[in-house]
Coordinates of C-alpha atoms and ligand atoms in Angstrom, one line a residue:
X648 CA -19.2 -17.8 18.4
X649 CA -18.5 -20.5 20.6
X650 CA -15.6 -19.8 23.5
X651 CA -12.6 -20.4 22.1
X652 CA -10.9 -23.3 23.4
X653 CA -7.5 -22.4 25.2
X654 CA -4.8 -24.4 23.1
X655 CA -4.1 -24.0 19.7
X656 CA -4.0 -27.4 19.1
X657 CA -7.8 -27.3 20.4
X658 CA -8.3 -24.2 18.2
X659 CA -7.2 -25.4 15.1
X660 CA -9.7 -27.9 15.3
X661 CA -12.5 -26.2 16.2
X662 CA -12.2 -23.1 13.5
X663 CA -9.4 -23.9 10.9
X664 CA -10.1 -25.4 7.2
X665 CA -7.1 -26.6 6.0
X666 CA -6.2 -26.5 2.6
X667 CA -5.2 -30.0 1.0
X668 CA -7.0 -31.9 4.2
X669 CA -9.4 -35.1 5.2
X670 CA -11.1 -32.5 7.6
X671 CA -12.9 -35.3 9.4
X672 CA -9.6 -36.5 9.6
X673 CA -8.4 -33.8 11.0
X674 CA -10.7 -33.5 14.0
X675 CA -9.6 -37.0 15.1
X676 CA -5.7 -36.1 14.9
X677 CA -5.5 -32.5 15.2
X678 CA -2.3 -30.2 13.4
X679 CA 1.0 -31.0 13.7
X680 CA 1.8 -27.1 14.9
X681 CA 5.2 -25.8 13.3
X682 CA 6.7 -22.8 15.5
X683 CA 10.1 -22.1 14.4
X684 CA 12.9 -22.6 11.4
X685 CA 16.4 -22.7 11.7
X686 CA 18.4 -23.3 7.7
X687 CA 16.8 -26.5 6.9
X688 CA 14.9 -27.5 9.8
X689 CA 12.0 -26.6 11.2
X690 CA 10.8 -27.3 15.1
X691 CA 7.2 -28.4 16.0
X692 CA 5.8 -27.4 19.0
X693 CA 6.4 -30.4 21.1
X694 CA 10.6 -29.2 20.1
X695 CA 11.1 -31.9 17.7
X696 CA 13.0 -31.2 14.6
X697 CA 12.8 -31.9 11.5
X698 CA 14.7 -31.4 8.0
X699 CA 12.2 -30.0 6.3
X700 CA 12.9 -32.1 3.1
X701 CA 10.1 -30.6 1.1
X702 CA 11.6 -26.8 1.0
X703 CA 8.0 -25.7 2.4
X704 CA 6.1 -26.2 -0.5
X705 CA 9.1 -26.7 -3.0
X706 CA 9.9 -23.6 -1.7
X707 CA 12.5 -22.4 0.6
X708 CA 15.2 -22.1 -1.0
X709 CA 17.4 -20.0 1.6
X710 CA 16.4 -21.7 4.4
X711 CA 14.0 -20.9 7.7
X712 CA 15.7 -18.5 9.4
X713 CA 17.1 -16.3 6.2
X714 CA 18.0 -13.1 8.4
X715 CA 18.5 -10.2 5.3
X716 CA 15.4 -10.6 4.3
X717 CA 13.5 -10.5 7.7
X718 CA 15.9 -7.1 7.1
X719 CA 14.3 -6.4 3.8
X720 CA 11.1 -6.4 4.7
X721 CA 11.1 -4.5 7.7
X722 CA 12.8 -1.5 6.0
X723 CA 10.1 -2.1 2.8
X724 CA 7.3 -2.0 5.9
X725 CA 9.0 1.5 6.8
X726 CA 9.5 3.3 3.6
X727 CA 6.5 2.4 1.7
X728 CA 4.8 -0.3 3.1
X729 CA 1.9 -0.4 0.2
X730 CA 1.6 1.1 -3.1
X731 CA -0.1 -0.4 -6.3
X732 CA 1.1 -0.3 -9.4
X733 CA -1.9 0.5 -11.5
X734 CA -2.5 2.7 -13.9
X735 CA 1.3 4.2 -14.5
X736 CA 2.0 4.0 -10.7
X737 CA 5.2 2.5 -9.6
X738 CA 7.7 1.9 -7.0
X739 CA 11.4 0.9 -6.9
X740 CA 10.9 -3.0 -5.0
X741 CA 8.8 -3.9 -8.5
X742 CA 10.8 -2.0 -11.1
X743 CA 14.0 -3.4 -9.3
X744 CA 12.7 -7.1 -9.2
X745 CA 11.1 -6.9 -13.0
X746 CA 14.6 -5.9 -14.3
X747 CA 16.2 -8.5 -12.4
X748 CA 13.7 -11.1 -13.4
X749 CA 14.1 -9.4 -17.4
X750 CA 18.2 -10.6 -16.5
X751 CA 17.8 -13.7 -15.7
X752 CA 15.0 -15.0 -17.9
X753 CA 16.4 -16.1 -22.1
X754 CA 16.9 -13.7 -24.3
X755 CA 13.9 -11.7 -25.8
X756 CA 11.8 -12.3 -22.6
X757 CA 11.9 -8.6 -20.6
X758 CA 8.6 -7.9 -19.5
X759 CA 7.2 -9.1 -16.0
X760 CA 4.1 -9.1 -14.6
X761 CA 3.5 -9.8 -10.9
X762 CA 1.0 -11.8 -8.8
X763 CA 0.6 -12.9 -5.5
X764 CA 0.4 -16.5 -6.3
X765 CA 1.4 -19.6 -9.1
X766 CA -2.7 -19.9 -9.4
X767 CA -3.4 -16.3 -10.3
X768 CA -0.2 -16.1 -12.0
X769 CA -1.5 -19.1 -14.1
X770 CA -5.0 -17.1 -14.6
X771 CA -3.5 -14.3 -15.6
X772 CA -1.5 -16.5 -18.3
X773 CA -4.7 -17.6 -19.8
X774 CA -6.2 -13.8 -19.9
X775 CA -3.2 -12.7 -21.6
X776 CA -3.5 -15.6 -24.3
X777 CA -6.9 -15.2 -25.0
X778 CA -6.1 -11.4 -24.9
X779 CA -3.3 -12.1 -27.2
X780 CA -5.1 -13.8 -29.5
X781 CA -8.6 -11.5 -29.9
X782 CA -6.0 -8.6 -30.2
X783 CA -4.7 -10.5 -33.1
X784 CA -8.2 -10.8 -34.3
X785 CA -8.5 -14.6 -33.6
X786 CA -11.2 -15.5 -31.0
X787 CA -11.6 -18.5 -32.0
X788 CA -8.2 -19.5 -30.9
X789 CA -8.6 -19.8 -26.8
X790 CA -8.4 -24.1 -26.6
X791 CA -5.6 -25.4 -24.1
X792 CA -3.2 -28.0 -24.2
X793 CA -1.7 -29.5 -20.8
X794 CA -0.8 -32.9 -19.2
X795 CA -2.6 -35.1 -17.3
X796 CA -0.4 -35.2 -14.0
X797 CA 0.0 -31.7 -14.1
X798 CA -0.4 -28.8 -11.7
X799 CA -0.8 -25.5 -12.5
X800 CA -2.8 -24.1 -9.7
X801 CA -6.4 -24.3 -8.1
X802 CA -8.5 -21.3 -9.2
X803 CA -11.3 -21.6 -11.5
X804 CA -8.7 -21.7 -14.7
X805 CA -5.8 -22.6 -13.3
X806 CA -7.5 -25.1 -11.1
X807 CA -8.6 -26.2 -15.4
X808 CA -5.3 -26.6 -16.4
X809 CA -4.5 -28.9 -13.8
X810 CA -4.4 -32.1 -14.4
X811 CA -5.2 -34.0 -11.2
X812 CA -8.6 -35.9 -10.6
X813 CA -8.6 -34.0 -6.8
X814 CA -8.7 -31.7 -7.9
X815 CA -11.4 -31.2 -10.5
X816 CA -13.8 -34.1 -9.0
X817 CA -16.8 -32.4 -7.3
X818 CA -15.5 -29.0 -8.1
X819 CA -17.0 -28.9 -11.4
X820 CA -14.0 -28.6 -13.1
X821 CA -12.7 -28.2 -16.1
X822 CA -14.1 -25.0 -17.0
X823 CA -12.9 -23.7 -19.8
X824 CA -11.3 -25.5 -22.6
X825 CA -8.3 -27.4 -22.4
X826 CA -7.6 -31.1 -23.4
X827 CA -5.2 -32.9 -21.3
X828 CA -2.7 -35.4 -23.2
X829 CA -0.6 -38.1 -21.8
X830 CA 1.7 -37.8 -18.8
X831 CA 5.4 -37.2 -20.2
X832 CA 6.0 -39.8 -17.8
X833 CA 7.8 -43.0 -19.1
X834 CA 8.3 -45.5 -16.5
X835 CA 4.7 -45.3 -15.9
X836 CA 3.1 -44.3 -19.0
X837 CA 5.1 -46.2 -21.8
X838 CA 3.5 -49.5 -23.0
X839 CA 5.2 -52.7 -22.8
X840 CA 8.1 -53.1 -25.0
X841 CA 8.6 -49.1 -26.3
X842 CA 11.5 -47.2 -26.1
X843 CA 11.9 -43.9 -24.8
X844 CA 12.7 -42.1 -28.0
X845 CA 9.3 -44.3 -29.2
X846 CA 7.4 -42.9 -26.4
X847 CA 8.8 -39.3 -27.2
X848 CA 7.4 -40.1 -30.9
X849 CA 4.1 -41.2 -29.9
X850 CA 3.2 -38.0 -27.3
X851 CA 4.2 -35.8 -29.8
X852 CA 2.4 -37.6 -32.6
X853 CA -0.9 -37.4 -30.2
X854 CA -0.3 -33.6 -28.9
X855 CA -0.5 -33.1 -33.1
X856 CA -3.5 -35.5 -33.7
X857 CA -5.1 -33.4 -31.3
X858 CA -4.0 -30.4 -32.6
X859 CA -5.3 -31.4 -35.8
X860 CA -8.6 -32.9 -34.2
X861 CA -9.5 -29.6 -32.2
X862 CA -8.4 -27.2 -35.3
X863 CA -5.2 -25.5 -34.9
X864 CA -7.3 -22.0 -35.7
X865 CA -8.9 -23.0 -32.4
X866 CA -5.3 -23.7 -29.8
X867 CA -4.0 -20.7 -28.3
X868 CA -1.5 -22.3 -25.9
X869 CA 0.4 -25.5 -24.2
X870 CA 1.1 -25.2 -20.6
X871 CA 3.6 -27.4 -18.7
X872 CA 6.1 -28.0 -15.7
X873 CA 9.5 -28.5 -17.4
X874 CA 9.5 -31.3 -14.5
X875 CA 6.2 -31.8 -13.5
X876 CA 6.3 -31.4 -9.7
X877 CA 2.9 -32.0 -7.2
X878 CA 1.9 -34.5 -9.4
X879 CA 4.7 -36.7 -9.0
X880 CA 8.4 -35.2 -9.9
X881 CA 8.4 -36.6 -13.6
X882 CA 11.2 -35.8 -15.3
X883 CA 10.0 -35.5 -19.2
X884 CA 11.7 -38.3 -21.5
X885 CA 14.7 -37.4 -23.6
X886 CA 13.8 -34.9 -27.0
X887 CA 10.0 -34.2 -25.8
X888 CA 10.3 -30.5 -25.0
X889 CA 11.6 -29.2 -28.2
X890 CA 9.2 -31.3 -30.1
X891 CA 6.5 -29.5 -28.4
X892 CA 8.4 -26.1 -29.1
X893 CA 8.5 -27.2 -32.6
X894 CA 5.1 -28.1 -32.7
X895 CA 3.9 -24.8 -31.0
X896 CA 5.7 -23.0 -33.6
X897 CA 4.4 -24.8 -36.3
X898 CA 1.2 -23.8 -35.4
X899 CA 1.1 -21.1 -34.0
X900 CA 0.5 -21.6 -30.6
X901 CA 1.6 -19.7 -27.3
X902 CA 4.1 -22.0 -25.0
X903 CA 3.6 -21.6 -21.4
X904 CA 6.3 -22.7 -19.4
X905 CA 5.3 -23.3 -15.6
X906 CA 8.3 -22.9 -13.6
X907 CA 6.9 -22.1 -10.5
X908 CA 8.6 -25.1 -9.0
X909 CA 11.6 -25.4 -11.3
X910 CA 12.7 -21.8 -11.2
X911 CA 15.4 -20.4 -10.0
X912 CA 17.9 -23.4 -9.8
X913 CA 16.0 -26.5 -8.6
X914 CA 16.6 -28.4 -11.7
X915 CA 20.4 -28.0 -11.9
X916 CA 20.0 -25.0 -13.9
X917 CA 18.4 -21.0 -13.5
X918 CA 15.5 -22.8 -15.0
X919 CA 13.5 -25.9 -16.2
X920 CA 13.2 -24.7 -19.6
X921 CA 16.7 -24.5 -19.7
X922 CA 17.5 -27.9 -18.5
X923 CA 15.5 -29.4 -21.5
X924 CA 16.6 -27.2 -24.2
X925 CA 13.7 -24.9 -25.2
X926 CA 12.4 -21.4 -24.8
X927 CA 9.1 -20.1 -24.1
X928 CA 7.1 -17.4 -25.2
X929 CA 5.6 -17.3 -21.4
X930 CA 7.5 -18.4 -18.4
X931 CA 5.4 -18.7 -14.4
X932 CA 7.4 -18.5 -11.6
X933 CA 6.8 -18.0 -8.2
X934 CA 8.0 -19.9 -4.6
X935 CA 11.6 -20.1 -5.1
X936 CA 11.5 -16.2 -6.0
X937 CA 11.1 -15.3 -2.7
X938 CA 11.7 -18.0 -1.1
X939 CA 8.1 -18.3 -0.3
X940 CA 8.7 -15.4 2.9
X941 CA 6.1 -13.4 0.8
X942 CA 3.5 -14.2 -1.4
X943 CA 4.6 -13.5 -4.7
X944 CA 4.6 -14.3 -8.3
X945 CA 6.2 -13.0 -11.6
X946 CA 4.9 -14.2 -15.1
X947 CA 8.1 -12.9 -18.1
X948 CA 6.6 -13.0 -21.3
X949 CA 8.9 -12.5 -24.9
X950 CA 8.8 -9.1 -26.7
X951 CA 6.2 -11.1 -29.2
X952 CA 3.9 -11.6 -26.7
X953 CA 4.4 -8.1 -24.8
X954 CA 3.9 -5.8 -28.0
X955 CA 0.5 -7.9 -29.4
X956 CA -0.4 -7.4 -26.1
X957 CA 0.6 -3.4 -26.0
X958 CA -0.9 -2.6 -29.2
X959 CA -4.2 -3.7 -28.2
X960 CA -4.3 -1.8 -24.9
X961 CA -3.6 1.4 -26.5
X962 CA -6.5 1.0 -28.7
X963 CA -8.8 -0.6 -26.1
X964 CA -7.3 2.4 -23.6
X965 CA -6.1 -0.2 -20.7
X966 CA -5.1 -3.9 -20.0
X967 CA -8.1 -4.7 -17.7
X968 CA -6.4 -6.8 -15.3
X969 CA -4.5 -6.5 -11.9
X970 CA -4.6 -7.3 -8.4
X971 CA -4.2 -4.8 -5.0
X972 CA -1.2 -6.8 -4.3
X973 CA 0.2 -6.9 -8.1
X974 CA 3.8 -6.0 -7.5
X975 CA 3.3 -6.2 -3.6
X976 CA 6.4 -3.4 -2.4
X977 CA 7.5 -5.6 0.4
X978 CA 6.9 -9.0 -1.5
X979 CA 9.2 -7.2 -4.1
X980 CA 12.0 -5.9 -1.9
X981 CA 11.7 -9.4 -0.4
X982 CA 12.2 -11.2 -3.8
X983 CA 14.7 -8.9 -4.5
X984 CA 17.2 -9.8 -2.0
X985 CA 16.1 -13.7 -1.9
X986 CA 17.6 -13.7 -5.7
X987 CA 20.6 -11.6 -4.4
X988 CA 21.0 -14.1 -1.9
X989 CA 20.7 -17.4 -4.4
X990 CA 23.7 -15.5 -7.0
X991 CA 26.1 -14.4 -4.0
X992 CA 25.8 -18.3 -2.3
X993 CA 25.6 -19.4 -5.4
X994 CA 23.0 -21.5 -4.2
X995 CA 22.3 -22.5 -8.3
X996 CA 25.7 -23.9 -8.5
X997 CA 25.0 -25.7 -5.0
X998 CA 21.7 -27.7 -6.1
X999 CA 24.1 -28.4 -9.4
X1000 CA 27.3 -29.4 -7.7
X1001 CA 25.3 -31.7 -4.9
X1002 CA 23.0 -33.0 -8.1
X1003 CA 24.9 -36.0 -8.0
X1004 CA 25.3 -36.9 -4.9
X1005 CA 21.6 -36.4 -4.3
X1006 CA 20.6 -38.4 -7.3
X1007 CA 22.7 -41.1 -6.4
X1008 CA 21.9 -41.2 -3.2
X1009 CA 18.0 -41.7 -3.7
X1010 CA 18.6 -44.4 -6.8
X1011 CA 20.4 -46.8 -4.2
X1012 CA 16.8 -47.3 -2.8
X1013 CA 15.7 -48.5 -6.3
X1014 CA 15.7 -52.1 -5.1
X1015 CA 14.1 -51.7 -2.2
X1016 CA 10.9 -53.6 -1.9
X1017 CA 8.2 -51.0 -1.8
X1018 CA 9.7 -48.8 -4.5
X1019 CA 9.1 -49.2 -8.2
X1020 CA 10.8 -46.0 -9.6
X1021 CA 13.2 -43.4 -8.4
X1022 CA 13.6 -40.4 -10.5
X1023 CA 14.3 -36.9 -10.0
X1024 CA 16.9 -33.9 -11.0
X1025 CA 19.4 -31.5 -9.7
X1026 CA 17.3 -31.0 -6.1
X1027 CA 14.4 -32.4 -6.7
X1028 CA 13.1 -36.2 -6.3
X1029 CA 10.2 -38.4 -6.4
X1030 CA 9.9 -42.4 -5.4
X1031 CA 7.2 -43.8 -6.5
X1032 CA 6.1 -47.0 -4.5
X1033 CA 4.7 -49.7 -6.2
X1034 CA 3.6 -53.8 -5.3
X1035 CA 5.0 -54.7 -8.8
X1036 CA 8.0 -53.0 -10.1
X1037 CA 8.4 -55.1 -13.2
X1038 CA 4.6 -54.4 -14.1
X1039 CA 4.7 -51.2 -12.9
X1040 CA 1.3 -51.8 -10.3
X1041 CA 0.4 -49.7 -7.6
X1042 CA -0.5 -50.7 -4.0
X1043 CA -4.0 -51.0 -3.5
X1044 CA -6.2 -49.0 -2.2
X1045 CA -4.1 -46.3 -3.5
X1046 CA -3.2 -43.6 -1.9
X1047 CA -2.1 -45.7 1.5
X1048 CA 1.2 -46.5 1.2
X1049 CA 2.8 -43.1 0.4
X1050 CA 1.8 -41.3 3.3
X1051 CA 2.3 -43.8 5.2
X1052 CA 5.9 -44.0 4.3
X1053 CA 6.0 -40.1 5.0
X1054 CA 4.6 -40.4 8.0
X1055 CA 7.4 -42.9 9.4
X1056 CA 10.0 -39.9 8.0
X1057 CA 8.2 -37.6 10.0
X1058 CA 9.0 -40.1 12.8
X1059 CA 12.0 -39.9 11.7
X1060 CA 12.8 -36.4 11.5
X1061 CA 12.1 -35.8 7.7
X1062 CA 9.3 -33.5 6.4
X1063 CA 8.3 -35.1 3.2
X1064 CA 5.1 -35.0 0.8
X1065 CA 3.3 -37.8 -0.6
X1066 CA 1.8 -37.2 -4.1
X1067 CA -0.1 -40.0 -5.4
X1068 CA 1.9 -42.9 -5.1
X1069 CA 5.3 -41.1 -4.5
X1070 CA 7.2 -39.8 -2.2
X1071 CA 8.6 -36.4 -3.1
X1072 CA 11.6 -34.7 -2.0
X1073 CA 12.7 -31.1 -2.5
X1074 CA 15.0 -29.7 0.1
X1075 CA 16.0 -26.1 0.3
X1076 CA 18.9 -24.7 -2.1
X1077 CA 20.9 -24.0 0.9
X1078 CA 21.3 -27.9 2.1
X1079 CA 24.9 -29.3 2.4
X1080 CA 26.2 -33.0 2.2
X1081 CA 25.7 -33.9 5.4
X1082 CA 22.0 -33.1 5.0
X1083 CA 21.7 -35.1 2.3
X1084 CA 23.5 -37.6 4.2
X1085 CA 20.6 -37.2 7.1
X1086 CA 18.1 -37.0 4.7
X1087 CA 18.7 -40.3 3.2
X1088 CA 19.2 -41.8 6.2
X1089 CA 16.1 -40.6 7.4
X1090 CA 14.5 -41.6 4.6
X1091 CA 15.6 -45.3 4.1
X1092 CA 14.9 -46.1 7.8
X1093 CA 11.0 -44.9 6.6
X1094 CA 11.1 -47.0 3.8
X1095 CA 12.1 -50.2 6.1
X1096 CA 9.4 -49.4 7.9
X1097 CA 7.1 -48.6 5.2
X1098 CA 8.0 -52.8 4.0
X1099 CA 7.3 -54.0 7.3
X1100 CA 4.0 -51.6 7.5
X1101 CA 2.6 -53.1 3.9
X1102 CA 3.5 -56.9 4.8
X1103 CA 1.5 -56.6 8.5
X1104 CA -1.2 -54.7 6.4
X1105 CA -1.3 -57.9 4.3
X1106 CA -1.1 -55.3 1.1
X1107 CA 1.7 -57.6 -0.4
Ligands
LIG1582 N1 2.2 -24.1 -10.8 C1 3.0 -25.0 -10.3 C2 3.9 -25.8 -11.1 C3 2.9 -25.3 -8.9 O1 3.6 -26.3 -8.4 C4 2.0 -24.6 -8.1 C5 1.9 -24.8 -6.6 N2 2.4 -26.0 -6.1 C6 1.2 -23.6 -8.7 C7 1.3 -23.4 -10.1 C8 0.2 -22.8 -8.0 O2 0.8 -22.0 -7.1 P1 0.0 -21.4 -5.8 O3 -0.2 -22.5 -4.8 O4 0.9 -20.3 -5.3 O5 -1.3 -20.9 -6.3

């Protein structure tokens, strides 16, 4: 190994891969180094600060420098740092959090089964369907549905389910069988001249063609993000999510809802699925449920699911699947008090109450130059830029503008993410008025300098 160089700065470049990274790029600019939080900011290691305006990773819901459960997990490290929770073996941080998780989830959905991440969580969905359905004595029925847009993870399946081209170009991907239909997104997707409730109509009539096409003997489940989150915060159009329940029920399919990012309050309400009016037979969630201070994620499934799934363990003799970290004890204990925390600050009713104001605040920059659509829901936001509102173009090459724009707010003291063509906010649960205040302050000084950015890059 070569002699590692003495700052980290230095370091980073020479060893670290990051995740979601130009690495070339990388070399040339090195990491921005993050060494402390404090409630919604976060300090770099220069001592600048930042709102960190992105949660994390749509994460963070308490904030950076959440002090009870530092607390938790020091006295889970104590008692029982480790145990697993195969084969009959428990511990009180998983039984604790699975009940809780039982009480919050709808009615009829009171069995958990934990993870240490949305992608495994996601991978584990499709084992239990395909489970589900050869315990049934179906196995032909294992086909997919999801939405282009969508993100559901990175792993071999989950990484399937996905919907992003990044994401699947040059890593061979799909691989296994899933069809993805048409963004639920209407701004965007929605041809010239169709309503809304036409462009509910006409997704719904193509998730059936397809069901139809493929054989509904041959679809086991639809997967989606109530509102779909990395690949843009689209919120779905009005009456789409209980046609898809409907449809699911009418032919027998499993319906997977992905709240990894929507859980646990970001939407306005406990979750997405509850926003849009429909239940699922599967719900994902993960990030908000701890807060992302431990790796951790919980999959509920509905007493239909759980028994089929039962039944064909005790004549197989076992569920063949688990990780070491399944039902980490610490990652528990962690989520544990994290949702303790979001009831007793009511931090649900916070991202409700300041919905408005939030909303409101980010559609005022609807007519500014670069941005074609704003859209977004209870704490979470996207604004999409684009070079032609009324015909809905992009800028071109794609993918500049964005993160450009996001990194003016980091300028500006904003952490933001660019996805695609839009700019996506999601601050912690915990953020008060006058954050949002500072936020879109931030935030429309970046976008004025975005407009002058474009028109000296002659991209206008
Ligand atoms: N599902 C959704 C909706 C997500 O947003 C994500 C992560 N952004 C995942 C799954 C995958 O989670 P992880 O990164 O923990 O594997």
């Amino acid at each position: 190994m070569n002699k590692i160089p003495n700052s980290l700065h230095a370091s980073d470049i020479a060893h670290s891969m990051h995740p979601y990274t130009n690495m070339r790029l990388h070399e040339e600019q090195g990491p921005m180094i993050i060494t402390r939080g404090e409630g919604v900011h976060v300090y770099d290691s220069e001592g600048k600060e930042y709102i960190e305006g992105l949660a994390g990773l749509w994460s963070v819901a308490v904030g950076f420098s959440q002090p009870r459960l530092v607390e938790a997990a020091a006295k889970q490290m104590a008692e029982l740092p480790y145990y697993h929770t195969f084969a009959h073996k428990a511990h009180e941080p998983s039984i604790r959090l699975a009940e809780k998780l039982a009480e919050m989830t709808p009615e009829g959905m009171d069995r958990v089964f934990f993870t240490n991440s949305g992608s495994e969580a996601n991978d584990t969905v499709i084992k239990m369907v395909w489970f589900y359905n050869n315990a049934l004595g179906r196995p032909e029925k294992k086909k997919f549905l999801a939405r282009n847009k969508a993100y559901h993870g990175i792993t071999i399946a989950s990484g399937s389910l996905t919907g992003l081209p990044a994401n699947h170009k040059d890593f061979d991907l799909p691989a296994i069988p899933v069809t993805h239909l048409t963004c639920p997104h209407y701004w965007k997707w929605a041809e010239d001249g169709e309503t809304e409730a036409e462009f509910t109509a006409r997704l719904l009539k193509e998730a059936e063609d397809t069901i139809l096409a493929e054989g509904p003997e041959t679809i086991a489940g639809f997967i989606g993000e109530p509102v779909m989150g990395a690949g843009g915060v689209m919120t779905p159009p009005e009456g789409y999510w209980p046609g898809i329940r409907a449809l699911c029920d009418k032919y027998d399919i499993l319906l997977v809802s992905d709240e990894v990012i929507n859980g646990f309050g970001r939407c306005g309400t406990p979750f997405g699925c509850e926003k849009y009016g429909f239940t699922p037979d599967i719900m994902v969630t993960s990030k908000q449920l701890t807060s992302s201070y431990m790796p951790l994620a919980a999959i509920i499934v509905n007493d239909k699911v759980y028994n089929t799934i039962a039944d064909h363990t005790a004549k197989l003799g076992t569920f063949g699947h688990g990780f070491t970290g399944s039902g980490h004890p610490v990652a528990c204990a962690v989520g544990l008090e994290n949702l303790k925390i979001i009831e007793e600050q009511d931090l649900m009713g916070n991202a409700a109450r300041l919905e408005a104001k939030f909303q409101e605040g980010l559609r005022k920059f609807a007519d500014h130059p670069l941005v074609g659509e704003v859209r977004g829901v209870g704490l979470i936001g996207g604004i999409e830029m684009a070079k032609d509102k009324e015909k809905r173009l992009s800028f071109e090459p794609a993918g500049k503008v964005a993160p450009q724009v996001v990194k003016f707010c980091a300028e500006e003291g904003l952490i933001l993410r660019a996805v695609y063509e839009t700019v996506a906010l999601c601050p912690p649960l915990i953020v008060t008025e006058e954050d949002i205040d500072q936020i879109l302050a931030r935030l429309g000084r970046a976008l004025d300098r975005g407009w002058e950015w474009v028109q000296a890059e002659g991209l206008v």
